[in-house]
CSV table of C-alpha atoms in Angstrom, one decimal:
chain,number,residue,atom,x,y,z
A,95,GLN,CA,0.0,0.0,0.0
A,96,PHE,CA,1.2,3.5,-0.9
A,97,ARG,CA,3.5,5.5,1.3
A,98,LEU,CA,5.4,8.7,0.5
A,99,ALA,CA,7.8,10.5,2.8
A,100,VAL,CA,7.2,14.3,2.4
A,101,ASP,CA,10.3,16.4,2.2
A,102,ARG,CA,8.6,19.6,0.8
A,103,ALA,CA,5.2,21.2,0.6
A,104,PHE,CA,4.4,24.3,-1.4
A,105,THR,CA,1.7,26.1,-3.4
A,106,LEU,CA,1.6,26.5,-7.2
A,107,ALA,CA,-0.7,29.0,-8.8
A,108,GLY,CA,-3.6,27.3,-10.6
A,109,ILE,CA,-2.7,23.9,-9.0
A,110,GLY,CA,-2.9,24.4,-5.3
A,111,THR,CA,-1.0,22.4,-2.7
A,112,VAL,CA,1.9,20.2,-3.9
A,113,VAL,CA,4.0,17.8,-1.9
A,114,THR,CA,7.2,16.2,-3.0
A,115,GLY,CA,9.1,13.1,-1.7
A,116,THR,CA,10.1,9.5,-2.4
A,117,ALA,CA,7.5,6.8,-2.8
A,118,VAL,CA,8.6,4.1,-0.3
A,119,CYS,CA,6.1,1.5,-1.5
A,120,GLY,CA,2.9,0.9,-3.4
A,121,ARG,CA,1.5,2.9,-6.3
A,122,VAL,CA,-0.7,6.0,-6.5
A,123,ALA,CA,-3.0,7.2,-9.3
A,124,ILE,CA,-4.9,10.4,-10.0
A,125,GLY,CA,-8.1,10.4,-8.1
A,126,ASP,CA,-6.9,8.3,-5.2
A,127,LYS,CA,-7.9,9.2,-1.7
A,128,LEU,CA,-5.0,9.3,0.7
A,129,THR,CA,-4.2,10.4,4.3
A,130,VAL,CA,-1.7,13.0,5.6
A,131,SER,CA,-0.2,11.2,8.6
A,132,PRO,CA,0.2,11.7,11.5
A,133,ARG,CA,-2.3,14.5,11.2
A,134,GLY,CA,-5.1,12.4,9.8
A,135,LEU,CA,-6.2,14.7,7.0
A,136,VAL,CA,-7.9,13.1,4.0
A,137,VAL,CA,-6.8,14.3,0.6
A,138,ARG,CA,-7.4,13.5,-3.1
A,139,VAL,CA,-4.7,13.3,-5.7
A,140,ARG,CA,-5.3,15.9,-8.4
A,141,GLY,CA,-2.1,15.5,-10.4
A,142,ILE,CA,1.2,13.5,-10.4
A,143,HIS,CA,4.7,14.2,-11.6
A,144,ALA,CA,7.0,11.2,-11.5
A,145,GLN,CA,10.7,11.7,-12.0
A,146,ASN,CA,10.0,15.3,-13.2
A,147,ARG,CA,7.5,14.2,-15.8
A,148,GLN,CA,3.7,14.4,-15.8
A,149,ALA,CA,2.2,11.0,-15.2
A,150,ALA,CA,-1.0,9.1,-14.5
A,151,GLU,CA,0.5,7.1,-11.7
A,152,GLY,CA,3.5,7.0,-9.4
A,153,LEU,CA,5.4,3.9,-8.3
A,154,ALA,CA,7.6,2.8,-5.4
A,155,GLY,CA,11.1,4.1,-5.7
A,156,GLN,CA,10.2,7.2,-7.8
A,157,ARG,CA,10.6,10.8,-6.8
A,158,LEU,CA,7.0,12.2,-7.0
A,159,ALA,CA,5.3,15.5,-6.8
A,160,LEU,CA,1.6,15.1,-5.9
A,161,ALA,CA,-1.0,17.9,-6.3
A,162,LEU,CA,-3.4,17.4,-3.4
A,163,ALA,CA,-7.0,18.6,-3.0
A,164,GLY,CA,-8.5,19.0,0.5
A,165,VAL,CA,-5.4,20.4,2.3
A,166,ASP,CA,-3.5,23.6,2.6
A,167,LYS,CA,0.3,24.0,2.4
A,168,ALA,CA,0.3,24.9,6.2
A,169,ASP,CA,-1.3,21.5,6.9
A,170,VAL,CA,1.6,19.5,5.6
A,171,ARG,CA,5.1,19.6,6.9
A,172,ARG,CA,8.4,17.9,6.1
A,173,GLY,CA,8.5,14.5,7.8
A,174,ASP,CA,4.8,13.8,7.3
A,175,TRP,CA,3.7,10.8,5.3
A,176,ILE,CA,1.1,10.6,2.5
A,177,VAL,CA,-0.3,7.1,2.9
A,178,ALA,CA,-3.2,4.8,2.1
A,179,GLU,CA,-5.9,5.2,4.7
A,180,ALA,CA,-5.2,1.8,6.3
A,181,LEU,CA,-1.6,2.9,7.1
A,182,HIS,CA,-2.5,6.0,9.1
A,183,ALA,CA,-1.5,4.9,12.6
A,184,PRO,CA,0.6,7.5,14.4
A,185,THR,CA,2.9,6.2,17.2
A,186,GLN,CA,5.0,7.8,19.8
A,187,ARG,CA,7.0,4.7,20.7
A,188,LEU,CA,9.1,2.4,18.5
A,189,ASP,CA,10.7,-1.0,19.3
A,190,VAL,CA,13.8,-1.2,17.2
A,191,ARG,CA,17.0,-3.1,16.6
A,192,LEU,CA,19.7,-0.4,17.0
A,193,ARG,CA,23.4,-0.7,16.1
A,194,VAL,CA,25.9,1.8,17.6
A,195,LEU,CA,28.7,2.9,15.3
A,196,ALA,CA,32.1,1.2,16.0
A,197,GLY,CA,33.8,4.6,16.2
A,198,GLU,CA,31.8,5.8,19.2
A,199,ALA,CA,33.9,6.5,22.2
A,200,ARG,CA,31.5,5.1,24.8
A,201,PRO,CA,28.4,2.8,24.9
A,202,LEU,CA,25.0,4.3,24.2
A,203,ALA,CA,23.4,4.5,27.7
A,204,HIS,CA,19.8,4.0,28.8
A,205,TRP,CA,17.6,7.1,28.4
A,206,THR,CA,20.1,8.9,26.2
A,207,PRO,CA,18.5,11.9,24.4
A,208,VAL,CA,18.9,11.6,20.6
A,209,HIS,CA,17.6,12.9,17.2
A,210,LEU,CA,15.7,10.3,15.2
A,211,HIS,CA,15.8,10.5,11.4
A,212,LEU,CA,13.2,8.3,9.8
A,213,GLY,CA,11.8,8.9,6.3
A,214,ALA,CA,12.1,12.7,6.1
A,215,GLU,CA,11.2,13.1,9.8
A,216,ASP,CA,13.6,14.6,12.4
A,217,VAL,CA,12.2,14.2,16.0
A,218,GLY,CA,13.7,14.2,19.4
A,219,ALA,CA,13.7,10.9,21.3
A,220,ARG,CA,15.0,9.0,24.3
A,221,VAL,CA,16.6,5.5,24.0
A,222,VAL,CA,15.3,2.8,26.3
A,223,VAL,CA,17.8,-0.1,26.2
A,224,LEU,CA,15.9,-3.4,26.4
A,225,GLU,CA,18.9,-5.7,26.5
A,226,GLY,CA,21.4,-4.9,29.2
A,227,GLU,CA,22.1,-1.4,30.5
A,228,ALA,CA,23.9,0.1,27.4
A,229,ILE,CA,24.8,-0.8,23.8
A,230,ALA,CA,28.5,-1.0,23.1
A,231,PRO,CA,30.2,0.6,20.0
A,232,GLY,CA,30.0,-1.8,17.1
A,233,ARG,CA,27.2,-3.9,18.7
A,234,ASP,CA,23.5,-4.0,18.1
A,235,ALA,CA,20.6,-4.7,20.5
A,236,ARG,CA,16.9,-4.2,20.8
A,237,ALA,CA,15.7,-0.9,22.2
A,238,GLN,CA,12.7,1.3,22.5
A,239,LEU,CA,12.6,4.9,21.3
A,240,HIS,CA,10.3,7.3,23.2
A,241,LEU,CA,9.5,10.2,20.8
A,242,GLU,CA,8.7,13.8,21.5
A,243,ARG,CA,5.6,13.7,19.2
A,244,PRO,CA,3.7,11.1,17.2
A,245,ILE,CA,5.1,10.1,13.8
A,246,GLY,CA,4.3,7.5,11.1
A,247,ALA,CA,6.4,4.4,11.0
A,248,LEU,CA,6.1,0.7,10.0
A,249,ARG,CA,8.0,-2.5,10.6
A,250,GLY,CA,11.3,-2.5,8.6
A,251,ASP,CA,11.6,1.3,8.3
A,252,ARG,CA,15.3,2.3,8.5
A,253,PHE,CA,16.4,5.1,10.7
A,254,ILE,CA,19.5,7.0,11.8
A,255,LEU,CA,20.2,8.4,15.3
A,256,ARG,CA,22.2,11.5,15.9
A,257,ASP,CA,23.2,13.0,19.2
A,258,GLN,CA,21.2,15.6,21.0
A,259,SER,CA,22.8,18.5,19.1
A,260,ALA,CA,22.2,16.6,15.8
A,261,LEU,CA,25.8,17.0,14.9
A,262,ARG,CA,27.2,13.5,15.3
A,263,THR,CA,25.8,10.2,14.0
A,264,LEU,CA,25.5,7.6,16.8
A,265,GLY,CA,24.1,4.7,14.9
A,266,GLY,CA,21.0,3.4,13.2
A,267,GLY,CA,18.8,0.4,12.6
A,268,ALA,CA,15.3,-0.8,11.7
A,269,VAL,CA,11.9,-0.7,13.3
A,270,ILE,CA,10.7,-4.0,14.7
A,271,ASP,CA,7.4,-3.0,16.2
A,272,PRO,CA,5.9,0.5,15.7
A,273,PHE,CA,3.1,-0.2,18.2
A,274,PRO,CA,4.7,-1.7,21.3
A,275,PRO,CA,2.6,-2.2,24.5
A,276,GLU,CA,3.0,0.3,27.3
A,277,SER,CA,3.9,-2.2,30.0
A,278,ARG,CA,7.5,-3.6,30.2
A,279,ARG,CA,7.0,-5.6,33.3
A,280,ARG,CA,7.8,-8.9,31.5
A,281,ARG,CA,10.9,-7.9,29.6
A,282,ASP,CA,11.8,-11.6,28.8
A,283,ARG,CA,8.3,-12.0,27.2
A,284,ARG,CA,8.7,-8.8,25.3
A,285,LEU,CA,12.1,-9.7,23.9
A,286,ALA,CA,10.6,-13.1,22.7
A,287,ALA,CA,7.8,-11.2,21.0
A,288,LEU,CA,10.3,-8.9,19.2
A,289,ALA,CA,12.3,-11.9,18.1
A,290,ALA,CA,9.1,-13.3,16.5
A,291,LEU,CA,8.5,-10.1,14.7
A,292,GLU,CA,12.0,-10.0,13.3
A,293,LEU,CA,11.4,-13.2,11.3
A,294,ALA,CA,11.5,-12.8,7.5
A,295,THR,CA,7.9,-13.1,6.5
A,296,PRO,CA,4.6,-12.1,8.0
A,297,ALA,CA,3.4,-15.7,8.1
A,298,GLU,CA,6.5,-16.8,10.0
A,299,ALA,CA,6.2,-13.8,12.4
A,300,LEU,CA,2.5,-14.4,13.1
A,301,ALA,CA,3.0,-18.1,13.7
A,302,ALA,CA,5.9,-17.4,16.1
A,303,SER,CA,3.9,-14.6,17.9
A,304,LEU,CA,0.9,-16.9,18.5
A,305,ALA,CA,3.2,-19.7,19.7
A,306,LEU,CA,4.2,-17.4,22.6
A,307,ASP,CA,0.6,-17.4,24.0
A,308,PRO,CA,0.3,-13.6,24.3
A,309,PRO,CA,-2.4,-12.9,27.0
A,310,ALA,CA,-3.9,-10.2,24.8
A,311,GLY,CA,-3.5,-12.1,21.6
A,312,VAL,CA,-2.3,-10.5,18.3
A,313,ASP,CA,-4.3,-7.5,17.0
A,314,ALA,CA,-5.1,-8.6,13.4
A,315,ARG,CA,-5.4,-5.0,12.1
A,316,ARG,CA,-2.3,-3.7,13.9
A,317,PHE,CA,-0.3,-6.7,12.6
A,318,ALA,CA,-1.5,-6.1,9.0
A,319,THR,CA,-0.7,-2.4,9.3
A,320,MET,CA,2.8,-2.8,10.7
A,321,TRP,CA,3.7,-5.2,7.8
A,322,ASN,CA,1.8,-3.0,5.3
A,323,LEU,CA,-0.3,-5.9,4.1
A,324,PRO,CA,-3.1,-5.1,1.6
A,325,PRO,CA,-6.4,-7.1,2.1
A,326,ASP,CA,-5.5,-10.0,-0.2
A,327,GLU,CA,-2.1,-10.5,1.4
A,328,ARG,CA,-3.6,-10.3,4.9
A,329,GLN,CA,-6.1,-13.0,4.0
A,330,ALA,CA,-3.3,-15.2,2.6
A,331,VAL,CA,-1.2,-14.9,5.8
A,332,LEU,CA,-4.3,-15.7,8.0
A,333,ALA,CA,-5.0,-18.7,5.8
A,334,ALA,CA,-1.5,-20.0,6.2
A,335,VAL,CA,-1.3,-19.7,10.0
A,336,PRO,CA,-3.7,-21.8,12.2
A,337,HIS,CA,-5.5,-19.4,14.5
A,338,ARG,CA,-8.7,-18.5,16.4
A,339,VAL,CA,-10.4,-15.1,16.4
A,340,VAL,CA,-11.7,-13.5,19.5
A,341,ALA,CA,-13.7,-10.3,19.1
A,342,ASP,CA,-12.9,-7.5,21.5
A,343,GLY,CA,-15.2,-4.7,20.5
A,344,ALA,CA,-14.2,-3.6,17.0
A,345,ARG,CA,-10.9,-5.4,17.3
A,346,GLU,CA,-10.1,-8.9,16.0
A,347,LEU,CA,-7.6,-10.6,18.3
A,348,LEU,CA,-5.8,-13.7,17.1
A,349,PHE,CA,-4.8,-16.7,19.3
A,350,SER,CA,-3.3,-20.1,18.6
A,351,PRO,CA,-5.9,-22.9,18.7
A,352,ALA,CA,-3.9,-24.5,21.5
A,353,GLN,CA,-4.1,-21.4,23.6
A,354,ILE,CA,-7.8,-21.0,23.2
A,355,ASP,CA,-8.3,-24.7,24.0
A,356,ARG,CA,-6.2,-24.3,27.2
A,357,TYR,CA,-8.3,-21.3,28.3
A,358,ALA,CA,-11.5,-23.3,27.6
A,359,ALA,CA,-10.2,-26.3,29.4
A,360,ALA,CA,-9.2,-24.2,32.4
A,361,VAL,CA,-12.7,-22.6,32.6
A,362,VAL,CA,-14.4,-26.0,32.3
A,363,GLY,CA,-12.1,-27.5,34.9
A,364,GLN,CA,-12.7,-24.7,37.4
A,365,LEU,CA,-16.5,-25.0,37.0
A,366,ARG,CA,-16.4,-28.8,37.3
A,367,ALA,CA,-14.4,-28.6,40.5
A,368,HIS,CA,-16.7,-25.9,41.9
A,369,HIS,CA,-19.8,-28.0,41.1
A,370,GLY,CA,-18.2,-30.9,42.9
A,371,ARG,CA,-17.4,-28.9,46.0
A,372,LYS,CA,-20.7,-27.0,46.1
A,373,PRO,CA,-23.4,-28.8,44.2
A,374,ASP,CA,-26.1,-26.4,45.4
A,375,SER,CA,-24.3,-23.4,43.9
A,376,PRO,CA,-25.4,-22.1,40.5
A,377,GLY,CA,-21.8,-21.5,39.5
A,378,LEU,CA,-19.2,-18.8,39.4
A,379,THR,CA,-19.2,-15.2,38.2
A,380,GLN,CA,-16.9,-14.1,35.4
A,381,GLU,CA,-14.7,-12.3,37.9
A,382,GLN,CA,-14.4,-15.4,40.1
A,383,LEU,CA,-13.5,-17.5,37.2
A,384,GLN,CA,-10.9,-15.1,35.9
A,385,ARG,CA,-9.3,-14.8,39.3
A,386,ALA,CA,-9.1,-18.6,39.6
A,387,ILE,CA,-7.3,-19.2,36.2
A,388,ARG,CA,-3.5,-18.8,35.9
A,389,ASP,CA,-2.0,-17.1,32.9
A,390,LYS,CA,-5.4,-15.7,32.2
A,391,PRO,CA,-6.1,-13.5,29.1
A,392,ALA,CA,-7.0,-9.8,29.4
A,393,GLY,CA,-10.5,-9.1,30.8
A,394,SER,CA,-12.2,-8.2,27.6
A,395,VAL,CA,-10.7,-11.2,25.8
A,396,PHE,CA,-11.8,-13.5,28.7
A,397,ALA,CA,-15.4,-12.1,28.4
A,398,SER,CA,-15.4,-12.8,24.6
A,399,LEU,CA,-14.1,-16.3,25.2
A,400,LEU,CA,-16.9,-17.0,27.7
A,401,GLN,CA,-19.4,-15.7,25.1
A,402,GLN,CA,-18.0,-18.2,22.6
A,403,LEU,CA,-18.3,-21.1,25.1
A,404,LEU,CA,-21.9,-20.0,25.9
A,405,ARG,CA,-22.8,-19.9,22.2
A,406,ALA,CA,-21.2,-23.4,21.7
A,407,GLY,CA,-23.4,-24.8,24.5
A,408,THR,CA,-20.4,-25.7,26.7
A,409,LEU,CA,-21.5,-23.2,29.4
A,410,ALA,CA,-24.8,-21.8,30.7
A,411,ARG,CA,-25.6,-18.5,32.3
A,412,LYS,CA,-28.0,-17.9,35.1
A,413,GLY,CA,-28.0,-14.3,36.2
A,414,PRO,CA,-24.4,-13.3,36.9
A,415,ASN,CA,-23.4,-17.0,37.4
A,416,LEU,CA,-21.8,-19.3,34.8
A,417,SER,CA,-22.0,-23.1,35.0
A,418,LEU,CA,-21.4,-26.1,32.9
A,419,ALA,CA,-24.3,-26.8,30.6
A,420,GLY,CA,-26.8,-29.2,32.3
A,421,HIS,CA,-25.9,-28.2,35.8
A,422,THR,CA,-29.1,-27.5,37.7
A,423,VAL,CA,-30.0,-26.4,41.2
A,424,ALA,CA,-33.5,-26.4,42.7
A,425,LEU,CA,-35.2,-25.9,46.0
A,426,GLN,CA,-36.7,-29.0,47.7
A,427,GLY,CA,-39.2,-29.7,50.4
A,428,VAL,CA,-39.8,-27.0,53.0
A,429,GLU,CA,-37.6,-24.5,51.3
A,430,LYS,CA,-39.6,-24.8,48.1
A,431,GLN,CA,-42.9,-24.4,50.0
A,432,LEU,CA,-41.6,-21.3,51.7
A,433,TRP,CA,-40.4,-19.8,48.4
A,434,GLU,CA,-43.8,-20.4,46.9
A,435,ARG,CA,-45.3,-18.2,49.6
A,436,ILE,CA,-42.9,-15.4,49.2
A,437,LYS,CA,-42.4,-15.4,45.4
A,438,PRO,CA,-45.8,-13.9,44.5
A,439,TRP,CA,-45.0,-10.8,46.6
A,440,LEU,CA,-41.7,-10.2,44.7
A,441,ASP,CA,-43.5,-11.0,41.3
A,442,GLU,CA,-46.1,-8.4,42.1
A,443,GLY,CA,-43.6,-5.8,43.3
A,444,GLY,CA,-41.4,-6.2,40.2
A,445,THR,CA,-38.9,-3.4,40.1
A,446,HIS,CA,-40.5,-1.9,43.3
A,447,PRO,CA,-40.1,-4.9,45.7
A,448,PRO,CA,-41.5,-4.9,49.2
A,449,ARG,CA,-39.0,-4.5,52.1
A,450,PHE,CA,-38.0,-7.6,53.8
A,451,SER,CA,-39.5,-6.4,57.1
A,452,GLU,CA,-42.8,-5.7,55.3
A,453,MET,CA,-42.9,-9.3,54.0
A,454,LEU,CA,-42.5,-10.7,57.5
A,455,LEU,CA,-45.4,-8.5,58.6
A,456,ARG,CA,-47.6,-9.7,55.8
A,457,ASP,CA,-47.4,-13.3,57.2
A,458,ARG,CA,-46.5,-13.5,60.8
A,459,SER,CA,-46.0,-17.2,60.6
A,460,LEU,CA,-42.8,-16.6,58.6
A,461,ARG,CA,-39.6,-17.0,60.7
A,462,ARG,CA,-36.9,-14.5,59.8
A,463,ASP,CA,-34.1,-17.0,60.0
A,464,GLN,CA,-35.9,-19.5,57.8
A,465,VAL,CA,-36.7,-16.9,55.2
A,466,LEU,CA,-33.1,-15.6,55.2
A,467,ARG,CA,-31.8,-19.2,54.6
A,468,VAL,CA,-34.0,-19.6,51.6
A,469,MET,CA,-33.0,-16.2,50.3
A,470,GLU,CA,-29.3,-17.0,50.6
A,471,ARG,CA,-30.0,-20.3,48.7
A,472,LEU,CA,-31.8,-18.4,46.0
A,473,GLN,CA,-29.0,-15.9,45.8
A,474,ARG,CA,-26.5,-18.7,45.2
A,475,MET,CA,-28.9,-20.0,42.5
A,476,GLY,CA,-28.9,-16.6,40.8
A,477,GLU,CA,-32.6,-16.2,41.3
A,478,ILE,CA,-32.5,-13.1,43.5
A,479,HIS,CA,-30.1,-10.4,44.6
A,480,PRO,CA,-29.8,-8.8,48.1
A,481,VAL,CA,-29.9,-5.0,47.6
A,482,GLY,CA,-29.0,-3.3,50.8
A,483,ALA,CA,-30.3,-4.5,54.1
A,484,GLU,CA,-34.0,-4.4,53.2
A,485,TYR,CA,-34.5,-5.6,49.7
A,486,PHE,CA,-34.4,-8.8,47.6
A,487,ILE,CA,-34.9,-8.3,43.9
A,488,GLN,CA,-35.4,-11.1,41.3
A,489,THR,CA,-32.8,-11.2,38.6
A,490,ARG,CA,-35.2,-10.3,35.7
A,491,HIS,CA,-36.4,-7.2,37.6
A,492,LEU,CA,-32.9,-6.2,38.5
A,493,LEU,CA,-31.9,-6.5,34.8
A,494,ALA,CA,-34.8,-4.1,34.0
A,495,LEU,CA,-33.6,-1.6,36.5
A,496,ALA,CA,-30.0,-2.0,35.4
A,497,THR,CA,-30.9,-1.6,31.7
A,498,GLN,CA,-32.7,1.7,32.4
A,499,ALA,CA,-29.7,2.9,34.4
A,500,TRP,CA,-27.4,1.9,31.5
A,501,GLU,CA,-29.6,3.8,29.0
A,502,LEU,CA,-29.4,6.9,31.2
A,503,ALA,CA,-25.7,6.7,31.4
A,504,GLN,CA,-25.3,6.2,27.7
A,505,ALA,CA,-27.3,9.3,27.0
A,506,ASP,CA,-25.1,11.3,29.4
A,507,PRO,CA,-22.4,13.3,27.6
A,508,HIS,CA,-19.8,11.9,30.1
A,509,LYS,CA,-21.4,8.4,30.3
A,510,ARG,CA,-22.1,9.0,34.0
A,511,LEU,CA,-25.1,7.6,35.9
A,512,ASN,CA,-27.1,10.2,37.8
A,513,VAL,CA,-29.0,8.6,40.7
A,514,LYS,CA,-31.7,11.3,40.8
A,515,GLU,CA,-32.4,10.8,37.1
A,516,LEU,CA,-32.6,7.0,37.8
A,517,ARG,CA,-35.2,7.6,40.5
A,518,GLU,CA,-37.3,9.8,38.2
A,519,ARG,CA,-37.2,7.4,35.3
A,520,THR,CA,-37.9,4.2,37.3
A,521,GLY,CA,-40.1,5.6,40.0
A,522,ILE,CA,-38.2,3.8,42.8
A,523,SER,CA,-37.7,5.4,46.2
A,524,ARG,CA,-34.5,7.0,47.5
A,525,HIS,CA,-34.5,4.2,50.1
A,526,LEU,CA,-34.0,1.7,47.3
A,527,SER,CA,-32.0,3.8,44.7
A,528,VAL,CA,-29.0,4.4,46.9
A,529,PRO,CA,-28.4,0.7,47.9
A,530,LEU,CA,-29.2,-0.3,44.3
A,531,VAL,CA,-26.4,1.7,42.7
A,532,GLU,CA,-24.1,0.6,45.5
A,533,TYR,CA,-25.0,-3.0,44.7
A,534,PHE,CA,-24.1,-2.3,41.0
A,535,ASP,CA,-20.7,-1.1,42.3
A,536,GLN,CA,-20.3,-4.2,44.5
A,537,ILE,CA,-20.8,-6.7,41.7
A,538,GLY,CA,-18.6,-4.8,39.2
A,539,LEU,CA,-21.3,-3.6,37.0
A,540,THR,CA,-20.5,0.1,37.7
A,541,ARG,CA,-17.5,1.9,39.3
A,542,ARG,CA,-17.6,5.1,41.2
A,543,ASP,CA,-14.7,7.5,41.1
A,544,GLU,CA,-14.1,11.1,42.0
A,545,VAL,CA,-16.2,12.5,39.2
A,546,GLY,CA,-19.1,10.1,39.3
A,547,ARG,CA,-20.3,6.6,38.6
A,548,HIS,CA,-20.0,4.9,35.2
A,549,PHE,CA,-20.7,1.4,33.8
A,550,ARG,CA,-17.9,-1.1,33.3
A,551,ARG,CA,-20.1,-3.7,31.5
A,552,ASP,CA,-23.4,-4.0,29.7
A,553,PRO,CA,-26.0,-5.2,32.2
A,554,ARG,CA,-27.1,-8.0,29.8
A,555,GLN,CA,-23.6,-9.6,30.3
A,556,VAL,CA,-24.2,-9.7,34.0
A,557,PHE,CA,-27.9,-10.5,34.5
A,558,ALA,CA,-29.2,-12.1,31.3
A,559,ALA,CA,-30.1,-15.7,31.7
């Protein structure tokens, strides 16, 4: 896909904005829509000069002048890239292989300030040495460059480093990963991931990356972008490498089949053990399962994996609880009879349940301790939820309240839940609304911080049967 490193931008009378530079890869034709990166401005190619001659298209390796519509001269600067839309991915960190010139008097130390020259860009940066404490003259090592501002870069891009004054060349190298993760807590794992990305072909790199069992998987779009893979080549690579796809919002995350199978086996094993220990329990919540599994995937990935197991019929959901398909829990004997006396009151109350003390007054033959034992059992079964000290709400009614709260928060400009608005919309009392939102916090549906309360998950993921 097309990339051009801009070294000049100017205006010509009757033509408009013109940029010049070298086409690093791909082809461009009159009428193409491209993006000025890292600024993200969309432009259309009005005219092309290739090797100082008017042309209908420009090719990789040629010096090009492009007349652009949709942008002013002031919007394009030396160091920008003109790229296919899919390649617009600004970055402020680069993982690289860096070689220090043999003539340097001393090793290149960690956090050394430098000038990075990549394409036509010149930007200040700091060197984070990933292997050892410094890079000796004449040696190469993996490092991360922290840039002063975002730039465009892809895997394989060559660069030069000069000292802070930009007078002396220190060394150079090539980009390994233009989109490194922020965390460096597991340096050994990160170095293994970089070794995989240094392999010669995208298919080899993807296969080696998946074999490392990355907890967050491999982002399919990011991988295709860093290798500059057009759609047909991306599909060819995916077809050549066995993988499973887990959706994470708009992202497609790739995992090895063996890794997904291990995660699934761990989930099934934890639930089977739990059912064996507590046969009257309806199962475990997503959070409980995730805490119990070693080498677990990221939270959003784990949620998507559970959805796949639910769709496959391996698991079942009852309220917030997950169980193995076929696992059932039911009240028996006296407990069942007691629930049949209480349930009509909760059915009638719906989203406005009676207080617990009120239920005891309705039927003075009810014993508080017996009712509480039944309620605790029903809570473990996922049928009801204790909200505050006075209320028990059935799962379907709690889902209705949570859905209305979710809709209010989504309509808020800051995605915050306003408790007063929730009372007005649902008609519930203040006595119920406060413990209700506190219960949402308690089960991880919402989170309250210094500026308000916001949803962490869709209520349907928590309460839907």
